[in-house]
PDB file of C-alpha atoms in Angstrom:
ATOM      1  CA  UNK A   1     -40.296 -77.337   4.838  1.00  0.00           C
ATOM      2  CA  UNK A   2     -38.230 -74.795   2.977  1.00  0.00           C
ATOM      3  CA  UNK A   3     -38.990 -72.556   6.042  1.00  0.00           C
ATOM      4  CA  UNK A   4     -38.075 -74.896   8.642  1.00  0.00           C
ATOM      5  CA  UNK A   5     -34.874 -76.269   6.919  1.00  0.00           C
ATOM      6  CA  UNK A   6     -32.701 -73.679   7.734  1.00  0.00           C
ATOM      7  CA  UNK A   7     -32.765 -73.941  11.387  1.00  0.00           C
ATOM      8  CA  UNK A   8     -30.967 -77.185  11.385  1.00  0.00           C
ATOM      9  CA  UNK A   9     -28.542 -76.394   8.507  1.00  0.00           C
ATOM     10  CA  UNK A  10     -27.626 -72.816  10.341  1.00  0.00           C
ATOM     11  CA  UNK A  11     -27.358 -74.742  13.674  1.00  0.00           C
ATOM     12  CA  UNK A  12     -24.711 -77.171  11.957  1.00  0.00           C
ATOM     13  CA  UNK A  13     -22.573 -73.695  10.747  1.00  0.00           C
ATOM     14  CA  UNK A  14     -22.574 -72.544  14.268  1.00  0.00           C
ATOM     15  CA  UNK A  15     -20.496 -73.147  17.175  1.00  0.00           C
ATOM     16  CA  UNK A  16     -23.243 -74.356  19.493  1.00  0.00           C
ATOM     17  CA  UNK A  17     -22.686 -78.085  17.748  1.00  0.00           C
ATOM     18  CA  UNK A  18     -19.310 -79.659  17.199  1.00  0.00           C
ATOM     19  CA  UNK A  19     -18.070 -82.866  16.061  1.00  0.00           C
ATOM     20  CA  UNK A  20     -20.271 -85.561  15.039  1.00  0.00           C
ATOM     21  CA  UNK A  21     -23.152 -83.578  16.357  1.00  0.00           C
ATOM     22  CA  UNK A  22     -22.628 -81.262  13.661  1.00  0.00           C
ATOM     23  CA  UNK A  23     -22.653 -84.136  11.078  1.00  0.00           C
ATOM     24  CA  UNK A  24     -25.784 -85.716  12.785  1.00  0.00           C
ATOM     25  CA  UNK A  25     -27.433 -81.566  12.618  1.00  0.00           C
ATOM     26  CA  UNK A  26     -26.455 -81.374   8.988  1.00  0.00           C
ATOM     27  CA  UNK A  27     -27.363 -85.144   7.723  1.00  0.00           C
ATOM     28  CA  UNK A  28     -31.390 -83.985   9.368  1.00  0.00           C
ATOM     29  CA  UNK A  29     -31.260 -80.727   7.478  1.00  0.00           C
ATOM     30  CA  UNK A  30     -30.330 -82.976   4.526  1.00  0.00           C
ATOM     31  CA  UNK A  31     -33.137 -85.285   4.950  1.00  0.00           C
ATOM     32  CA  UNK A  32     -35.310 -82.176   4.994  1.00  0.00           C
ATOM     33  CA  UNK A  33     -34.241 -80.848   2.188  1.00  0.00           C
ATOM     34  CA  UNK A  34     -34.251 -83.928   0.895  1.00  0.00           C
ATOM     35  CA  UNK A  35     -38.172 -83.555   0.799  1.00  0.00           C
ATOM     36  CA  UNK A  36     -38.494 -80.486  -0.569  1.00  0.00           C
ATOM     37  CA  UNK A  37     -37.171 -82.299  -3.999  1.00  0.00           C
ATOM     38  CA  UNK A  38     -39.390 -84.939  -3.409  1.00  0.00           C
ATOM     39  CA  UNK A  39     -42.672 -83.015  -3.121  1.00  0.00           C
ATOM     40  CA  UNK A  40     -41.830 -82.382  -6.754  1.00  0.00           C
ATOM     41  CA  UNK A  41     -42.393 -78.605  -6.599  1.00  0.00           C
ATOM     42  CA  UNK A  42     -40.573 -76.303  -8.771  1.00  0.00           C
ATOM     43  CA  UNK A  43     -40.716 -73.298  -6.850  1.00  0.00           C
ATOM     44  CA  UNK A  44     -39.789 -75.121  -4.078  1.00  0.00           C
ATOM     45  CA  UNK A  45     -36.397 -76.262  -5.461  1.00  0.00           C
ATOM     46  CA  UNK A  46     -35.501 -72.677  -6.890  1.00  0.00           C
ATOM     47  CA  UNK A  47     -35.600 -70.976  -3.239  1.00  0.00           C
ATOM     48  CA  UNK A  48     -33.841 -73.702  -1.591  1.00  0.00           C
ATOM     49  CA  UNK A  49     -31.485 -73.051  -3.833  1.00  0.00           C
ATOM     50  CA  UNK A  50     -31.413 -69.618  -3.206  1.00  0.00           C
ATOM     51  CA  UNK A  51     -31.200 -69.858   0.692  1.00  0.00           C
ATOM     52  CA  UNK A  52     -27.799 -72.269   0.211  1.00  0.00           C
ATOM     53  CA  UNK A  53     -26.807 -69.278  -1.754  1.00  0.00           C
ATOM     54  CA  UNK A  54     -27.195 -66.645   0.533  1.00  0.00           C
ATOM     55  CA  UNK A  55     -25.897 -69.052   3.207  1.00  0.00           C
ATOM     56  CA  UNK A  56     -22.690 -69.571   1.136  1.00  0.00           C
ATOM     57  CA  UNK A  57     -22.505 -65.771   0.985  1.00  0.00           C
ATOM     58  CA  UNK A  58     -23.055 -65.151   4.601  1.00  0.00           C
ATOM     59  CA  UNK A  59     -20.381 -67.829   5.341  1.00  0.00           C
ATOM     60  CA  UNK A  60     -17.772 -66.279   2.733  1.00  0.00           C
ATOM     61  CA  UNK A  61     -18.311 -62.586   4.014  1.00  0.00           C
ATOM     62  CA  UNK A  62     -17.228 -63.758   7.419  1.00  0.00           C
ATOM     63  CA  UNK A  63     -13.723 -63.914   6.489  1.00  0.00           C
ATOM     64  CA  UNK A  64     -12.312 -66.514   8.967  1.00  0.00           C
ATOM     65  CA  UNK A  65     -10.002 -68.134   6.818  1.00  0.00           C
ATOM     66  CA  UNK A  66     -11.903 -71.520   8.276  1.00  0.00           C
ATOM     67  CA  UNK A  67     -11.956 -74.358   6.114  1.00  0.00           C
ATOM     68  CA  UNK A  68     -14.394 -76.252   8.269  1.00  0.00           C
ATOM     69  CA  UNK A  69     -17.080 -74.477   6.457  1.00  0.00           C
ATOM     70  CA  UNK A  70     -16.957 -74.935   3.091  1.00  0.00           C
ATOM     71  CA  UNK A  71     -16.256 -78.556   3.914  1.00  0.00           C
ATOM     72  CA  UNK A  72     -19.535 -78.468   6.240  1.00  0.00           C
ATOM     73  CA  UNK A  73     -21.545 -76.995   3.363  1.00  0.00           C
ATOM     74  CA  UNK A  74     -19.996 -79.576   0.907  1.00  0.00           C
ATOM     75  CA  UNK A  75     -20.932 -82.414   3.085  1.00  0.00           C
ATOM     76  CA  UNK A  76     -24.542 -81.170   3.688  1.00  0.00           C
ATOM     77  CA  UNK A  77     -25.410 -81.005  -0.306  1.00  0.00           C
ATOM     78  CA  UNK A  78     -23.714 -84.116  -0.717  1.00  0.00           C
ATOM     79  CA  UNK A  79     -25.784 -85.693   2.105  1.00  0.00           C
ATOM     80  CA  UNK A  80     -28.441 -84.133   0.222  1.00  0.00           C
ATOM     81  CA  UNK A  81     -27.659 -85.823  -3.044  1.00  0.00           C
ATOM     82  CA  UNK A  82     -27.694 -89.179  -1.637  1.00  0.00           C
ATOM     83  CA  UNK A  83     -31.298 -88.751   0.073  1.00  0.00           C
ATOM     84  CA  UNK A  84     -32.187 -88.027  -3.472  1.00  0.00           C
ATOM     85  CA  UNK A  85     -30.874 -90.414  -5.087  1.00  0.00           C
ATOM     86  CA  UNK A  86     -31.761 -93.155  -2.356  1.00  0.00           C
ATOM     87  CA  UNK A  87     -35.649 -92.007  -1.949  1.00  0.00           C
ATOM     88  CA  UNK A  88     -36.192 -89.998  -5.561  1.00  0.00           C
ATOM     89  CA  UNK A  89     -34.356 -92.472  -8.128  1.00  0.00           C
ATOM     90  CA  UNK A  90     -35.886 -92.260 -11.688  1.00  0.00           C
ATOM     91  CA  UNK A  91     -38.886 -90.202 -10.907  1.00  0.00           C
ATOM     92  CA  UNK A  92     -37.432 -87.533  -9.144  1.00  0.00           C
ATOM     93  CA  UNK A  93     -35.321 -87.501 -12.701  1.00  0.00           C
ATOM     94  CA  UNK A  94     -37.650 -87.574 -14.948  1.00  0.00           C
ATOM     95  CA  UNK A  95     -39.414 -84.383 -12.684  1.00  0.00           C
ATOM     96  CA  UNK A  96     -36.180 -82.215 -13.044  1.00  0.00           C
ATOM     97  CA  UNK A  97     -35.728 -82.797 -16.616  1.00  0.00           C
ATOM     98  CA  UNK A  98     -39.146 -81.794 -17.439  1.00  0.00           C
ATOM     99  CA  UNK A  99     -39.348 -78.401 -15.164  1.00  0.00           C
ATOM    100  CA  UNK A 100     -37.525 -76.841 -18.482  1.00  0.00           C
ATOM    101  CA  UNK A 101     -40.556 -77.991 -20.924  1.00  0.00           C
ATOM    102  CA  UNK A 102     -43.040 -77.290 -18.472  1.00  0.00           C
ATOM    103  CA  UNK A 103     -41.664 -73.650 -17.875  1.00  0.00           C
ATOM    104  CA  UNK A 104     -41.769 -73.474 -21.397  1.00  0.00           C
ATOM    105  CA  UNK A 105     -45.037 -74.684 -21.913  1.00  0.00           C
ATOM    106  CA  UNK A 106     -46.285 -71.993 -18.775  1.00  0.00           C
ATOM    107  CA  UNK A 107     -44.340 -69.249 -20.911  1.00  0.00           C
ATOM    108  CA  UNK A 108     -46.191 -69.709 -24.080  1.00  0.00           C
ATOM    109  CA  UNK A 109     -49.489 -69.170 -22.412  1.00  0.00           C
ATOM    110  CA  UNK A 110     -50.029 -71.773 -19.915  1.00  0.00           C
ATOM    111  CA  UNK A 111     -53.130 -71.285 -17.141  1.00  0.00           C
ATOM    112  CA  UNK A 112     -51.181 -69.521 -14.575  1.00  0.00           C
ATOM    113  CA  UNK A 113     -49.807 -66.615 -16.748  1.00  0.00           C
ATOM    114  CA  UNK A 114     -53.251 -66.862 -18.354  1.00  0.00           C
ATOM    115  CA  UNK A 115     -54.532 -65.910 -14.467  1.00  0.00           C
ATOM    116  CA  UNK A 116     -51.908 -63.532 -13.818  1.00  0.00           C
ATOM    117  CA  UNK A 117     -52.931 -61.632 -16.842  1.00  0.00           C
ATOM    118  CA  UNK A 118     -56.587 -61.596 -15.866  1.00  0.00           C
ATOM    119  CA  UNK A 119     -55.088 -60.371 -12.342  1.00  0.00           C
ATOM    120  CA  UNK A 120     -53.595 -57.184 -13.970  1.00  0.00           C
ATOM    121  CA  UNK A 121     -57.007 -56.259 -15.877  1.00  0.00           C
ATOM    122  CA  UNK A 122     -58.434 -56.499 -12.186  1.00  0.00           C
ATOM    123  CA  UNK A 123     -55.781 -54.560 -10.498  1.00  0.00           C
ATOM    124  CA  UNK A 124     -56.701 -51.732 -13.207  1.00  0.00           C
ATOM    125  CA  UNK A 125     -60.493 -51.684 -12.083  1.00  0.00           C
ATOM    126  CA  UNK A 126     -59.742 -50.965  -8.503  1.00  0.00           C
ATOM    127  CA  UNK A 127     -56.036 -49.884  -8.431  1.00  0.00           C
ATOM    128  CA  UNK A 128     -55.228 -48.116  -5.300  1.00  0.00           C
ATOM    129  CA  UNK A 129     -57.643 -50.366  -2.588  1.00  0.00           C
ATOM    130  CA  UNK A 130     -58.331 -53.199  -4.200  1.00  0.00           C
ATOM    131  CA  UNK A 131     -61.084 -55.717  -3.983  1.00  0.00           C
ATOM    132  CA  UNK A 132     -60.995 -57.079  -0.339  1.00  0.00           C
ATOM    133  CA  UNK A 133     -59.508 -59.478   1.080  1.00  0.00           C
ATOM    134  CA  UNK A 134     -60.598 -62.825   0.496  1.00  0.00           C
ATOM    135  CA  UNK A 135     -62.702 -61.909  -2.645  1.00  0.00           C
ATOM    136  CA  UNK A 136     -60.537 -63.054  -5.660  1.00  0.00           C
ATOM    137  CA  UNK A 137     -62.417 -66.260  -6.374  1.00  0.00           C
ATOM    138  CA  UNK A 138     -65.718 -64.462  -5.706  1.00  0.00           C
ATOM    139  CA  UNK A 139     -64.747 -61.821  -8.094  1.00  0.00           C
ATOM    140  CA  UNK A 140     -62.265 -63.433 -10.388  1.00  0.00           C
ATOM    141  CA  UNK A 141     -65.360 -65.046 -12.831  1.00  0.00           C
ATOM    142  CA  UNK A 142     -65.884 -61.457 -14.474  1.00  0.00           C
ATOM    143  CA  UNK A 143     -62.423 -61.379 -15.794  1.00  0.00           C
ATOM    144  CA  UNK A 144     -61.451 -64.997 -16.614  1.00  0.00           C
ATOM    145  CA  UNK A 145     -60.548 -65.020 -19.632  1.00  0.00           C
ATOM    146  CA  UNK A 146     -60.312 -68.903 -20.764  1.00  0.00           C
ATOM    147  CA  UNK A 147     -62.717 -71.557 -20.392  1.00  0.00           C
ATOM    148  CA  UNK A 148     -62.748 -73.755 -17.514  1.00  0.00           C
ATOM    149  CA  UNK A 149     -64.830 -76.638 -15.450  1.00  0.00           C
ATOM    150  CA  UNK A 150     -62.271 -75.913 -12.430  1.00  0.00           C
ATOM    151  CA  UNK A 151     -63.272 -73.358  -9.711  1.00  0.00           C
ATOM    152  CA  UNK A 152     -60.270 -71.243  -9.306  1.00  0.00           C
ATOM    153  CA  UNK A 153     -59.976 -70.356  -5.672  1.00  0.00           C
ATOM    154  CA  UNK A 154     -56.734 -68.735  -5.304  1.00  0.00           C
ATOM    155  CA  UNK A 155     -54.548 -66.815  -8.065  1.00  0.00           C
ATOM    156  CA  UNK A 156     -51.378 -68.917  -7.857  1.00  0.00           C
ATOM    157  CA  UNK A 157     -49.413 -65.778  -7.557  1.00  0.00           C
ATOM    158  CA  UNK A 158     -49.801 -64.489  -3.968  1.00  0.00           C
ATOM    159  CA  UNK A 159     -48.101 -61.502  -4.626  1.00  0.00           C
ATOM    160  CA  UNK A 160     -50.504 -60.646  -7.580  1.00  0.00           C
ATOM    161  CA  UNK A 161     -53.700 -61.486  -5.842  1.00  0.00           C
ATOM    162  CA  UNK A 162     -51.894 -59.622  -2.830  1.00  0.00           C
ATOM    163  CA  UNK A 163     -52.723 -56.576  -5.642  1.00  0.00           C
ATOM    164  CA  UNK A 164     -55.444 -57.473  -6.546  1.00  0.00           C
ATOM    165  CA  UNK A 165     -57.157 -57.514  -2.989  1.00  0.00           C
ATOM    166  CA  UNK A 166     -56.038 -54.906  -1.365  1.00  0.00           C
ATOM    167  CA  UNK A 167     -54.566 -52.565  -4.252  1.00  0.00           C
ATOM    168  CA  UNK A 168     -51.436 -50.953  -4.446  1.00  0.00           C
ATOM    169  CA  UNK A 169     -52.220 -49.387  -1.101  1.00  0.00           C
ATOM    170  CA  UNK A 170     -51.966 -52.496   0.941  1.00  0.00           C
ATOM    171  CA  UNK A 171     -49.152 -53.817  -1.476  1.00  0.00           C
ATOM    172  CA  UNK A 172     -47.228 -50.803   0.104  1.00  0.00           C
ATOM    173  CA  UNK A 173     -47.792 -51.716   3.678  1.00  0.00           C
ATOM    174  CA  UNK A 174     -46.916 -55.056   3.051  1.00  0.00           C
ATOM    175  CA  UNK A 175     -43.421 -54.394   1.297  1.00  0.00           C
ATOM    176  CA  UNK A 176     -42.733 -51.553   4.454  1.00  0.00           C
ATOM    177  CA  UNK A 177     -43.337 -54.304   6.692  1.00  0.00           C
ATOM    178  CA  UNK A 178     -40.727 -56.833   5.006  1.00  0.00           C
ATOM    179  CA  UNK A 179     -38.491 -53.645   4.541  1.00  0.00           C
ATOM    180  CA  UNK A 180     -39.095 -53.554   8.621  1.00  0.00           C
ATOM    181  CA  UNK A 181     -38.198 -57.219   9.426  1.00  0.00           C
ATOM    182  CA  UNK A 182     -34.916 -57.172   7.526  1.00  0.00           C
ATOM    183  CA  UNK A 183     -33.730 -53.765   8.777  1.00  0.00           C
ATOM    184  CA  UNK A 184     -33.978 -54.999  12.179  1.00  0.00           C
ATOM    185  CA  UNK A 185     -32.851 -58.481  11.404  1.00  0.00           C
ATOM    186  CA  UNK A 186     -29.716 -56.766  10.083  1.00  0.00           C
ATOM    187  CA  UNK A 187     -28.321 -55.366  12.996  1.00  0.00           C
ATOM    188  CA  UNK A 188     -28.039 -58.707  14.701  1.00  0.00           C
ATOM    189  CA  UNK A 189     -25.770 -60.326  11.792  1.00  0.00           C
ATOM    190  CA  UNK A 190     -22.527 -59.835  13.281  1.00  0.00           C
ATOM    191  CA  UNK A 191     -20.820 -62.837  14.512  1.00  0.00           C
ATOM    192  CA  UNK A 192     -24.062 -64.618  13.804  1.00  0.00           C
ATOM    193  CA  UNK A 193     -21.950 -67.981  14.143  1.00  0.00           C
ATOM    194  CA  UNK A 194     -21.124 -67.096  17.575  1.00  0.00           C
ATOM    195  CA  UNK A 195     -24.083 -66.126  19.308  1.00  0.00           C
ATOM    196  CA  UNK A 196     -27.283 -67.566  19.497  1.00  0.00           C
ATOM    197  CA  UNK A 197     -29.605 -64.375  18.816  1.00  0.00           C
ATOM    198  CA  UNK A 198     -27.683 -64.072  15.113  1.00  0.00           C
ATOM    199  CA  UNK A 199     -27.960 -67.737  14.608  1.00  0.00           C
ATOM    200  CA  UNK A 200     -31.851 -67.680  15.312  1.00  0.00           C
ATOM    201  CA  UNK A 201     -32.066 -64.512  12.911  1.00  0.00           C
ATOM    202  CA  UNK A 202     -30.176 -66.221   9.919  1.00  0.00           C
ATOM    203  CA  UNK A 203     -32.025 -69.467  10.762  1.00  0.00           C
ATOM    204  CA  UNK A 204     -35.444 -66.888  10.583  1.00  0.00           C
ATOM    205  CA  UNK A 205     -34.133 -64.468   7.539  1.00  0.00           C
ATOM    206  CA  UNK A 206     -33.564 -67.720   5.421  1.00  0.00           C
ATOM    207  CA  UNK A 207     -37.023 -69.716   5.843  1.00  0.00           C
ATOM    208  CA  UNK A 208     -38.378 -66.219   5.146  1.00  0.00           C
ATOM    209  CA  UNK A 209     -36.431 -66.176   1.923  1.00  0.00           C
ATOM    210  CA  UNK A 210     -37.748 -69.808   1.378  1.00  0.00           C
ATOM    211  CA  UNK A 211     -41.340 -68.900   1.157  1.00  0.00           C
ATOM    212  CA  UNK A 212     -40.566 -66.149  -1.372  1.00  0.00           C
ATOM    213  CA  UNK A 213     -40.143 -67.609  -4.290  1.00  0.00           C
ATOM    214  CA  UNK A 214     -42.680 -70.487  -4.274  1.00  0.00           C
ATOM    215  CA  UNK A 215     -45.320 -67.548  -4.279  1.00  0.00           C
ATOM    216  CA  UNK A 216     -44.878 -66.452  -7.286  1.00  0.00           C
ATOM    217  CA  UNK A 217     -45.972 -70.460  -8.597  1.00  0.00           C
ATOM    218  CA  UNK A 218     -48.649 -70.972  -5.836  1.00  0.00           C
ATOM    219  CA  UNK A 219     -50.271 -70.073  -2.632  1.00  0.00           C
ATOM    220  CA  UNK A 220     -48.501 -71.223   0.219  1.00  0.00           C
ATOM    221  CA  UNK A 221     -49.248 -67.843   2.375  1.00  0.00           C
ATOM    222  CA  UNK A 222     -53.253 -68.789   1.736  1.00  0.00           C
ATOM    223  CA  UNK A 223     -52.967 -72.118   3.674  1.00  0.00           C
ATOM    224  CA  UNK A 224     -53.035 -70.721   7.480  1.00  0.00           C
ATOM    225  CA  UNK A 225     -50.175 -72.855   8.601  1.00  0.00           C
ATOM    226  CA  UNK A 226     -47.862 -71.584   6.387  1.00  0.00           C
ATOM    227  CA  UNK A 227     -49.008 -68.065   7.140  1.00  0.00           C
ATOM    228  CA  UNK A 228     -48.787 -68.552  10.777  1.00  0.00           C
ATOM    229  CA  UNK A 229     -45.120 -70.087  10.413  1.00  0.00           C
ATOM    230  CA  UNK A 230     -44.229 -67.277   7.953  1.00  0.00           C
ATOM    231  CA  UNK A 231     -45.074 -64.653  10.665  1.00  0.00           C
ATOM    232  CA  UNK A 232     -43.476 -66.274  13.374  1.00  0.00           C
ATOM    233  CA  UNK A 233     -40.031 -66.428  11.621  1.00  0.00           C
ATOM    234  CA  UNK A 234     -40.817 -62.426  10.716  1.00  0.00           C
ATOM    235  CA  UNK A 235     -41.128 -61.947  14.733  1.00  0.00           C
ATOM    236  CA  UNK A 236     -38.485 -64.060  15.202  1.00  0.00           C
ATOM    237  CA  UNK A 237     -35.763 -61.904  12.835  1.00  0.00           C
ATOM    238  CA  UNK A 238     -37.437 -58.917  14.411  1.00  0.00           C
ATOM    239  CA  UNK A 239     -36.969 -59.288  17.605  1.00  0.00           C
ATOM    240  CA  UNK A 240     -34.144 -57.778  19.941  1.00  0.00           C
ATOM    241  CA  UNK A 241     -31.142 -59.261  20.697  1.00  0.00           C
ATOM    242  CA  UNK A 242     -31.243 -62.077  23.269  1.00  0.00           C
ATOM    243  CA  UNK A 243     -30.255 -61.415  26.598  1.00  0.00           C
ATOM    244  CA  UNK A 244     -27.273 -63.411  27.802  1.00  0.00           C
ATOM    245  CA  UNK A 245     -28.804 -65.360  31.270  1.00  0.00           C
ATOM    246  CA  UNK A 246     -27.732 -64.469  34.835  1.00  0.00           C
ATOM    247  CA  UNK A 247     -25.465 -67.870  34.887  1.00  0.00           C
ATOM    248  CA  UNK A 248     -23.967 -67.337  31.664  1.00  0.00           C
ATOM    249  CA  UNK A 249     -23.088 -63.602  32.910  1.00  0.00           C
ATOM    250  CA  UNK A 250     -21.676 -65.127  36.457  1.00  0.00           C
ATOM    251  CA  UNK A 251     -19.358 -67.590  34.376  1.00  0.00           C
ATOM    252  CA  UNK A 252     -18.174 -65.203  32.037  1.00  0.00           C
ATOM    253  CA  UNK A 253     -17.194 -62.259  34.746  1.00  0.00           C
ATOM    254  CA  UNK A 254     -15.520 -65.524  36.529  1.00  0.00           C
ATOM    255  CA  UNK A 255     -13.143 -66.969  33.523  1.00  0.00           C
ATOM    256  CA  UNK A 256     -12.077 -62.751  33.184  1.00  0.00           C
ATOM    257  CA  UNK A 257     -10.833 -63.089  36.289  1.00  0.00           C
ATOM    258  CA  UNK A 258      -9.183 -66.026  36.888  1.00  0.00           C
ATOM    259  CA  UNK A 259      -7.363 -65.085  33.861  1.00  0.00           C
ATOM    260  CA  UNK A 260      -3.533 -64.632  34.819  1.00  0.00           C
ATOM    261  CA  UNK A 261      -2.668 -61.195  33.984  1.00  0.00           C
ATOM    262  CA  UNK A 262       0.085 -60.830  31.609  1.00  0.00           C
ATOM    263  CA  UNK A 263       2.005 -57.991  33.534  1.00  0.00           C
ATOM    264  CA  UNK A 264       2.414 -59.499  36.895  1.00  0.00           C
ATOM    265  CA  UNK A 265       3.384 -62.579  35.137  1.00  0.00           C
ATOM    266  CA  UNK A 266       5.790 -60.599  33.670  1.00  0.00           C
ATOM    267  CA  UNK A 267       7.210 -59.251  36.540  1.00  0.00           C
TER     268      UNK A 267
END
């Protein structure tokens, strides 16, 4: 969800919905969102956080002087708070106030640092290619390091068992390829608002963003689905430009000239 959200909420900040379609656009992104809270996952709410944040700072760095905006953006995380409030009530409360204890409780040595530490002493034994993919819970046994009844299938870090599989070799390829998508994404930002290939890249660049975070907490990228959905937002930033259709061309080389020209009027 936090990498389909976006679309919606960058549709709603765009000129291709006006009115109350843009209410209706940002009241389903809210409802979205909504469920991201609602799963209960910490990660989750962090990088939902963080792609309202870069939203906000896409939106100030435009510079239009608009005030639509910020009022859109206000509306959506108030839209927001009442799906909380309405679906969540006391549990969803008693969640939020206990991610600081729980981080706490992680900090001082809970299972997943435990794991991430055991992930470094296996990085050292095969540094530079790793393991394999696909063999941490084959291999991970050796180097656990607590006791456990659980069979630990994934590292809950997927940029540490990332390391751990395929060294700091394929670590490397996989940060050149990021590097890659947002380098190209890049050059389509301008005037994202306006046309629909910048939209589309935002939309893509922030769902991206979304699945960040939660990695360092979980495994999101293991579960196909997600992996599948991660890539296709990658191709989707990626890609060139749109092309603007034949019809769209033909009306837009028709409204130039109809336009009365200012001289002859003039005259």
């Amino acid at each position: 969800m936090e990498m389909l959200t976006p679309f919606p909420l960058v549709l709603a900040a765009t000129r291709f919905t006006e009115g109350s379609r843009k209410i209706l656009v940002a009241g389903i992104a809210a409802l979205m969102a909504a469920s991201i809270f609602l799963s209960g996952s910490r990660g989750g709410m962090a990088a939902f956080v963080v792609q309202i944040v870069m939203l906000a700072v896409l939106l100030v760095r435009k510079r239009e002087g608009n005030w639509k905006q910020p009022l859109l953006l206000g509306t959506f995380l108030a839209l927001v708070i009442v799906f909380l409030v309405w679906m969540g009530g006391n549990e969803l409360t008693r969640r939020l106030i206990s991610i600081h204890s729980e981080a706490q409780q992680e900090l001082a040595g809970g299972t997943r640092l435990t794991i991430d530490r055991d992930c470094l002493r296996m990085l050292l034994k095969r540094p530079f290619l790793g393991w394999g993919l696909g063999t941490f819970p084959v291999v991970y046994p050796e180097f656990r390091s607590f006791y456990t009844t659980f069979f630990v299938n994934q590292a809950h870090n997927d940029y540490l068992q990332l390391l751990v599989e395929t060294g700091l070799a394929g670590f490397a390829i996989a940060v050149w390829f990021l590097v890659l998508v947002f380098r190209r994404a890049a050059s389509k930002l301008k005037n994202w608002t306006e046309n629909a290939s910048g939209a589309l890249t935002v939309a893509a660049l922030l769902g991206c963003v979304g699945i960040f975070g939660p990695q360092l907490l979980d495994f999101n990228l293991q579960i196909p689905a997600n992996a599948a959905l991660f890539y296709v937002l990658c191709a989707i930033a990626a890609a060139g430009p749109l092309q603007e259709s034949q019809r769209r061309r033909v009306l837009r080389r028709h409204s130039l000239s109809v336009e009365p020209n200012p001289e002859s009027s003039a005259s």
